[in-house]
DNA sequence: GGCAACGTGAACTACACTGTTCGAGTTGCT
DNA sequence: AGCAACTCGAACAGTGTAGTTCACGTTGCC
């Protein structure tokens, strides 16, 4: 879905799925990498960055870029996918077992940097890609949050009076709201993870229960 | 800032500020109204609606529209201003005194319909207008929320361990997140106000305190 | 070394949109 | 009635973008 060679059609490739980047020439691989790097950077700075901007930032001709990515949407999709893969990798290294409250706090801490950095990549994707695609790419992250919430509910720590899906939305919503607040200078970026966690723990706590105060 | 006559310059008008719509001819007033109505509707449906779309929806020539609004940004600004005025009017009729928790619940209930309906008008404005302008137009609403939160904090009902500005952000963020969830079919629109309120009350509650369970 | 894959800039098509001009007609106001 | 304000559509200019083609130069790979 990301790579589209010029000379060769789909004939020599087993399928169009597996990105099929291995059998390319070395300079092509290098350029694809540069393009993705540049696109991630440009889109992170400005969700409306043009293909020309990205090509220039990658130190590559626009035509070369189109040689690897059929359309702008393709490129955005590739960048989003890549970003989510990086995110998932970072989150895989995070312990989300044990006490749900602490697990959530750890998850927020680990996610914040990524969300903070690549917030507008998501914005670009939301303007260019169909909602189902956005959802699909977020699947693993969604599952992860959902799992913690489910566990917290079963343990009686998290509330049971609201749709589980809404609690997941709450988590994502506050993360992204925090990004915008820091961008506008209304929130200290170094304090954001703490603020988000504190708000979320309270929001997810079962009514009637005392709100946990996590140790600093 | 909204009205721009054709024949007459600024000469006959006292200032360019006061919208100066009173001294126009009747048909002009009618058209301006139609345009604003149509623009509000179109932008609510699609934040990217073109000037041509809006003019057609208003039953008016494109040139006529440009006769009243110098640029697309001007039009968007006028629509946003108008929407916020309507919103403020609706909120003026809402009792925000008394118990902060109940006041917040009432405010959310009264705001939800408007936010739900005109969510993408705001999106359009965010793409076209400078952030300061968005902030300025939201001033009254912002103040209102801020006032309730301040009162709740003084009363010891709301938490004091997070920046007040962040709590305001939380309120707006969850409202808009709820809109997107309903649009995606993940949340029942009729249930939204309750869900938002319940989440917010918990989020704003002081740590260590029991979360209030508002009467249905 | 040789060949195919790859890169490149310039130029071109195509499109969608904003904003303007013009000439001619219509409507409201006095 | 008469005049200025207003409306209208068509046509135009300008801009920014996506995507393509071509002819030629370069690089990697066997």
PDB file of N, CA and C in Angstrom, chain A residues 176-211:
ATOM      1  N   UNK A 176      -5.041  14.674  23.401  1.00  0.00           N
ATOM      2  CA  UNK A 176      -4.914  15.611  22.288  1.00  0.00           C
ATOM      3  C   UNK A 176      -5.237  17.042  22.706  1.00  0.00           C
ATOM      4  N   UNK A 177      -6.152  17.178  23.635  1.00  0.00           N
ATOM      5  CA  UNK A 177      -6.451  18.522  24.147  1.00  0.00           C
ATOM      6  C   UNK A 177      -5.217  19.107  24.822  1.00  0.00           C
ATOM      7  N   UNK A 178      -4.497  18.248  25.519  1.00  0.00           N
ATOM      8  CA  UNK A 178      -3.291  18.710  26.199  1.00  0.00           C
ATOM      9  C   UNK A 178      -2.244  19.184  25.195  1.00  0.00           C
ATOM     10  N   UNK A 179      -2.157  18.494  24.078  1.00  0.00           N
ATOM     11  CA  UNK A 179      -1.213  18.915  23.040  1.00  0.00           C
ATOM     12  C   UNK A 179      -1.535  20.341  22.589  1.00  0.00           C
ATOM     13  N   UNK A 180      -2.799  20.586  22.314  1.00  0.00           N
ATOM     14  CA  UNK A 180      -3.176  21.913  21.840  1.00  0.00           C
ATOM     15  C   UNK A 180      -2.952  22.981  22.898  1.00  0.00           C
ATOM     16  N   UNK A 181      -3.179  22.606  24.144  1.00  0.00           N
ATOM     17  CA  UNK A 181      -2.953  23.565  25.217  1.00  0.00           C
ATOM     18  C   UNK A 181      -1.471  23.895  25.371  1.00  0.00           C
ATOM     19  N   UNK A 182      -0.625  22.906  25.210  1.00  0.00           N
ATOM     20  CA  UNK A 182       0.808  23.197  25.304  1.00  0.00           C
ATOM     21  C   UNK A 182       1.258  24.021  24.104  1.00  0.00           C
ATOM     22  N   UNK A 183       0.711  23.697  22.935  1.00  0.00           N
ATOM     23  CA  UNK A 183       1.070  24.459  21.737  1.00  0.00           C
ATOM     24  C   UNK A 183       0.681  25.917  21.891  1.00  0.00           C
ATOM     25  N   UNK A 184      -0.409  26.164  22.584  1.00  0.00           N
ATOM     26  CA  UNK A 184      -0.884  27.534  22.775  1.00  0.00           C
ATOM     27  C   UNK A 184      -0.249  28.188  23.992  1.00  0.00           C
ATOM     28  N   UNK A 185       0.621  27.449  24.664  1.00  0.00           N
ATOM     29  CA  UNK A 185       1.302  28.017  25.816  1.00  0.00           C
ATOM     30  C   UNK A 185       0.451  28.072  27.067  1.00  0.00           C
ATOM     31  N   UNK A 186      -0.638  27.317  27.065  1.00  0.00           N
ATOM     32  CA  UNK A 186      -1.519  27.348  28.234  1.00  0.00           C
ATOM     33  C   UNK A 186      -1.183  26.245  29.224  1.00  0.00           C
ATOM     34  N   UNK A 187      -0.304  25.338  28.785  1.00  0.00           N
ATOM     35  CA  UNK A 187       0.041  24.208  29.648  1.00  0.00           C
ATOM     36  C   UNK A 187       1.522  23.905  29.479  1.00  0.00           C
ATOM     37  N   UNK A 188       2.168  23.613  30.586  1.00  0.00           N
ATOM     38  CA  UNK A 188       3.590  23.289  30.550  1.00  0.00           C
ATOM     39  C   UNK A 188       3.766  21.864  30.032  1.00  0.00           C
ATOM     40  N   UNK A 189       4.551  21.714  28.979  1.00  0.00           N
ATOM     41  CA  UNK A 189       4.717  20.411  28.349  1.00  0.00           C
ATOM     42  C   UNK A 189       5.293  19.380  29.316  1.00  0.00           C
ATOM     43  N   UNK A 190       6.177  19.828  30.196  1.00  0.00           N
ATOM     44  CA  UNK A 190       6.794  18.888  31.132  1.00  0.00           C
ATOM     45  C   UNK A 190       5.815  18.420  32.196  1.00  0.00           C
ATOM     46  N   UNK A 191       4.772  19.189  32.369  1.00  0.00           N
ATOM     47  CA  UNK A 191       3.791  18.869  33.407  1.00  0.00           C
ATOM     48  C   UNK A 191       2.608  18.096  32.827  1.00  0.00           C
ATOM     49  N   UNK A 192       2.542  18.057  31.518  1.00  0.00           N
ATOM     50  CA  UNK A 192       1.336  17.566  30.846  1.00  0.00           C
ATOM     51  C   UNK A 192       0.972  16.137  31.244  1.00  0.00           C
ATOM     52  N   UNK A 193       1.958  15.245  31.220  1.00  0.00           N
ATOM     53  CA  UNK A 193       1.652  13.839  31.505  1.00  0.00           C
ATOM     54  C   UNK A 193       1.018  13.696  32.878  1.00  0.00           C
ATOM     55  N   UNK A 194       1.558  14.415  33.841  1.00  0.00           N
ATOM     56  CA  UNK A 194       1.006  14.347  35.195  1.00  0.00           C
ATOM     57  C   UNK A 194      -0.435  14.861  35.221  1.00  0.00           C
ATOM     58  N   UNK A 195      -0.624  16.006  34.567  1.00  0.00           N
ATOM     59  CA  UNK A 195      -1.950  16.625  34.546  1.00  0.00           C
ATOM     60  C   UNK A 195      -2.974  15.701  33.878  1.00  0.00           C
ATOM     61  N   UNK A 196      -2.583  15.131  32.749  1.00  0.00           N
ATOM     62  CA  UNK A 196      -3.495  14.229  32.042  1.00  0.00           C
ATOM     63  C   UNK A 196      -3.845  13.030  32.913  1.00  0.00           C
ATOM     64  N   UNK A 197      -2.829  12.409  33.482  1.00  0.00           N
ATOM     65  CA  UNK A 197      -3.067  11.231  34.312  1.00  0.00           C
ATOM     66  C   UNK A 197      -3.990  11.554  35.472  1.00  0.00           C
ATOM     67  N   UNK A 198      -3.699  12.640  36.147  1.00  0.00           N
ATOM     68  CA  UNK A 198      -4.508  13.009  37.312  1.00  0.00           C
ATOM     69  C   UNK A 198      -5.965  13.215  36.909  1.00  0.00           C
ATOM     70  N   UNK A 199      -6.159  13.877  35.776  1.00  0.00           N
ATOM     71  CA  UNK A 199      -7.525  14.119  35.315  1.00  0.00           C
ATOM     72  C   UNK A 199      -8.207  12.809  34.941  1.00  0.00           C
ATOM     73  N   UNK A 200      -7.480  11.970  34.225  1.00  0.00           N
ATOM     74  CA  UNK A 200      -8.071  10.722  33.755  1.00  0.00           C
ATOM     75  C   UNK A 200      -8.432   9.784  34.907  1.00  0.00           C
ATOM     76  N   UNK A 201      -7.527   9.670  35.867  1.00  0.00           N
ATOM     77  CA  UNK A 201      -7.813   8.771  36.991  1.00  0.00           C
ATOM     78  C   UNK A 201      -9.102   9.187  37.679  1.00  0.00           C
ATOM     79  N   UNK A 202      -9.240  10.491  37.858  1.00  0.00           N
ATOM     80  CA  UNK A 202     -10.469  10.981  38.487  1.00  0.00           C
ATOM     81  C   UNK A 202     -11.676  10.696  37.605  1.00  0.00           C
ATOM     82  N   UNK A 203     -11.519  10.930  36.315  1.00  0.00           N
ATOM     83  CA  UNK A 203     -12.648  10.770  35.391  1.00  0.00           C
ATOM     84  C   UNK A 203     -13.115   9.321  35.327  1.00  0.00           C
ATOM     85  N   UNK A 204     -12.173   8.398  35.452  1.00  0.00           N
ATOM     86  CA  UNK A 204     -12.520   6.978  35.290  1.00  0.00           C
ATOM     87  C   UNK A 204     -12.918   6.299  36.596  1.00  0.00           C
ATOM     88  N   UNK A 205     -12.685   6.990  37.701  1.00  0.00           N
ATOM     89  CA  UNK A 205     -12.980   6.382  38.995  1.00  0.00           C
ATOM     90  C   UNK A 205     -14.477   6.151  39.167  1.00  0.00           C
ATOM     91  N   UNK A 206     -14.793   5.020  39.792  1.00  0.00           N
ATOM     92  CA  UNK A 206     -16.191   4.685  40.036  1.00  0.00           C
ATOM     93  C   UNK A 206     -16.808   5.702  40.990  1.00  0.00           C
ATOM     94  N   UNK A 207     -18.018   6.179  40.682  1.00  0.00           N
ATOM     95  CA  UNK A 207     -18.687   7.150  41.554  1.00  0.00           C
ATOM     96  C   UNK A 207     -18.861   6.573  42.952  1.00  0.00           C
ATOM     97  N   UNK A 208     -18.726   7.426  43.943  1.00  0.00           N
ATOM     98  CA  UNK A 208     -18.860   6.984  45.317  1.00  0.00           C
ATOM     99  C   UNK A 208     -17.539   6.530  45.913  1.00  0.00           C
ATOM    100  N   UNK A 209     -16.605   6.212  45.010  1.00  0.00           N
ATOM    101  CA  UNK A 209     -15.291   5.800  45.468  1.00  0.00           C
ATOM    102  C   UNK A 209     -14.404   7.025  45.644  1.00  0.00           C
ATOM    103  N   UNK A 210     -13.404   6.909  46.483  1.00  0.00           N
ATOM    104  CA  UNK A 210     -12.461   8.012  46.648  1.00  0.00           C
ATOM    105  C   UNK A 210     -11.487   8.015  45.474  1.00  0.00           C
ATOM    106  N   UNK A 211     -11.182   9.207  45.000  1.00  0.00           N
ATOM    107  CA  UNK A 211     -10.256   9.330  43.877  1.00  0.00           C
ATOM    108  C   UNK A 211      -8.843   9.001  44.338  1.00  0.00           C
TER     109      UNK A 211
END
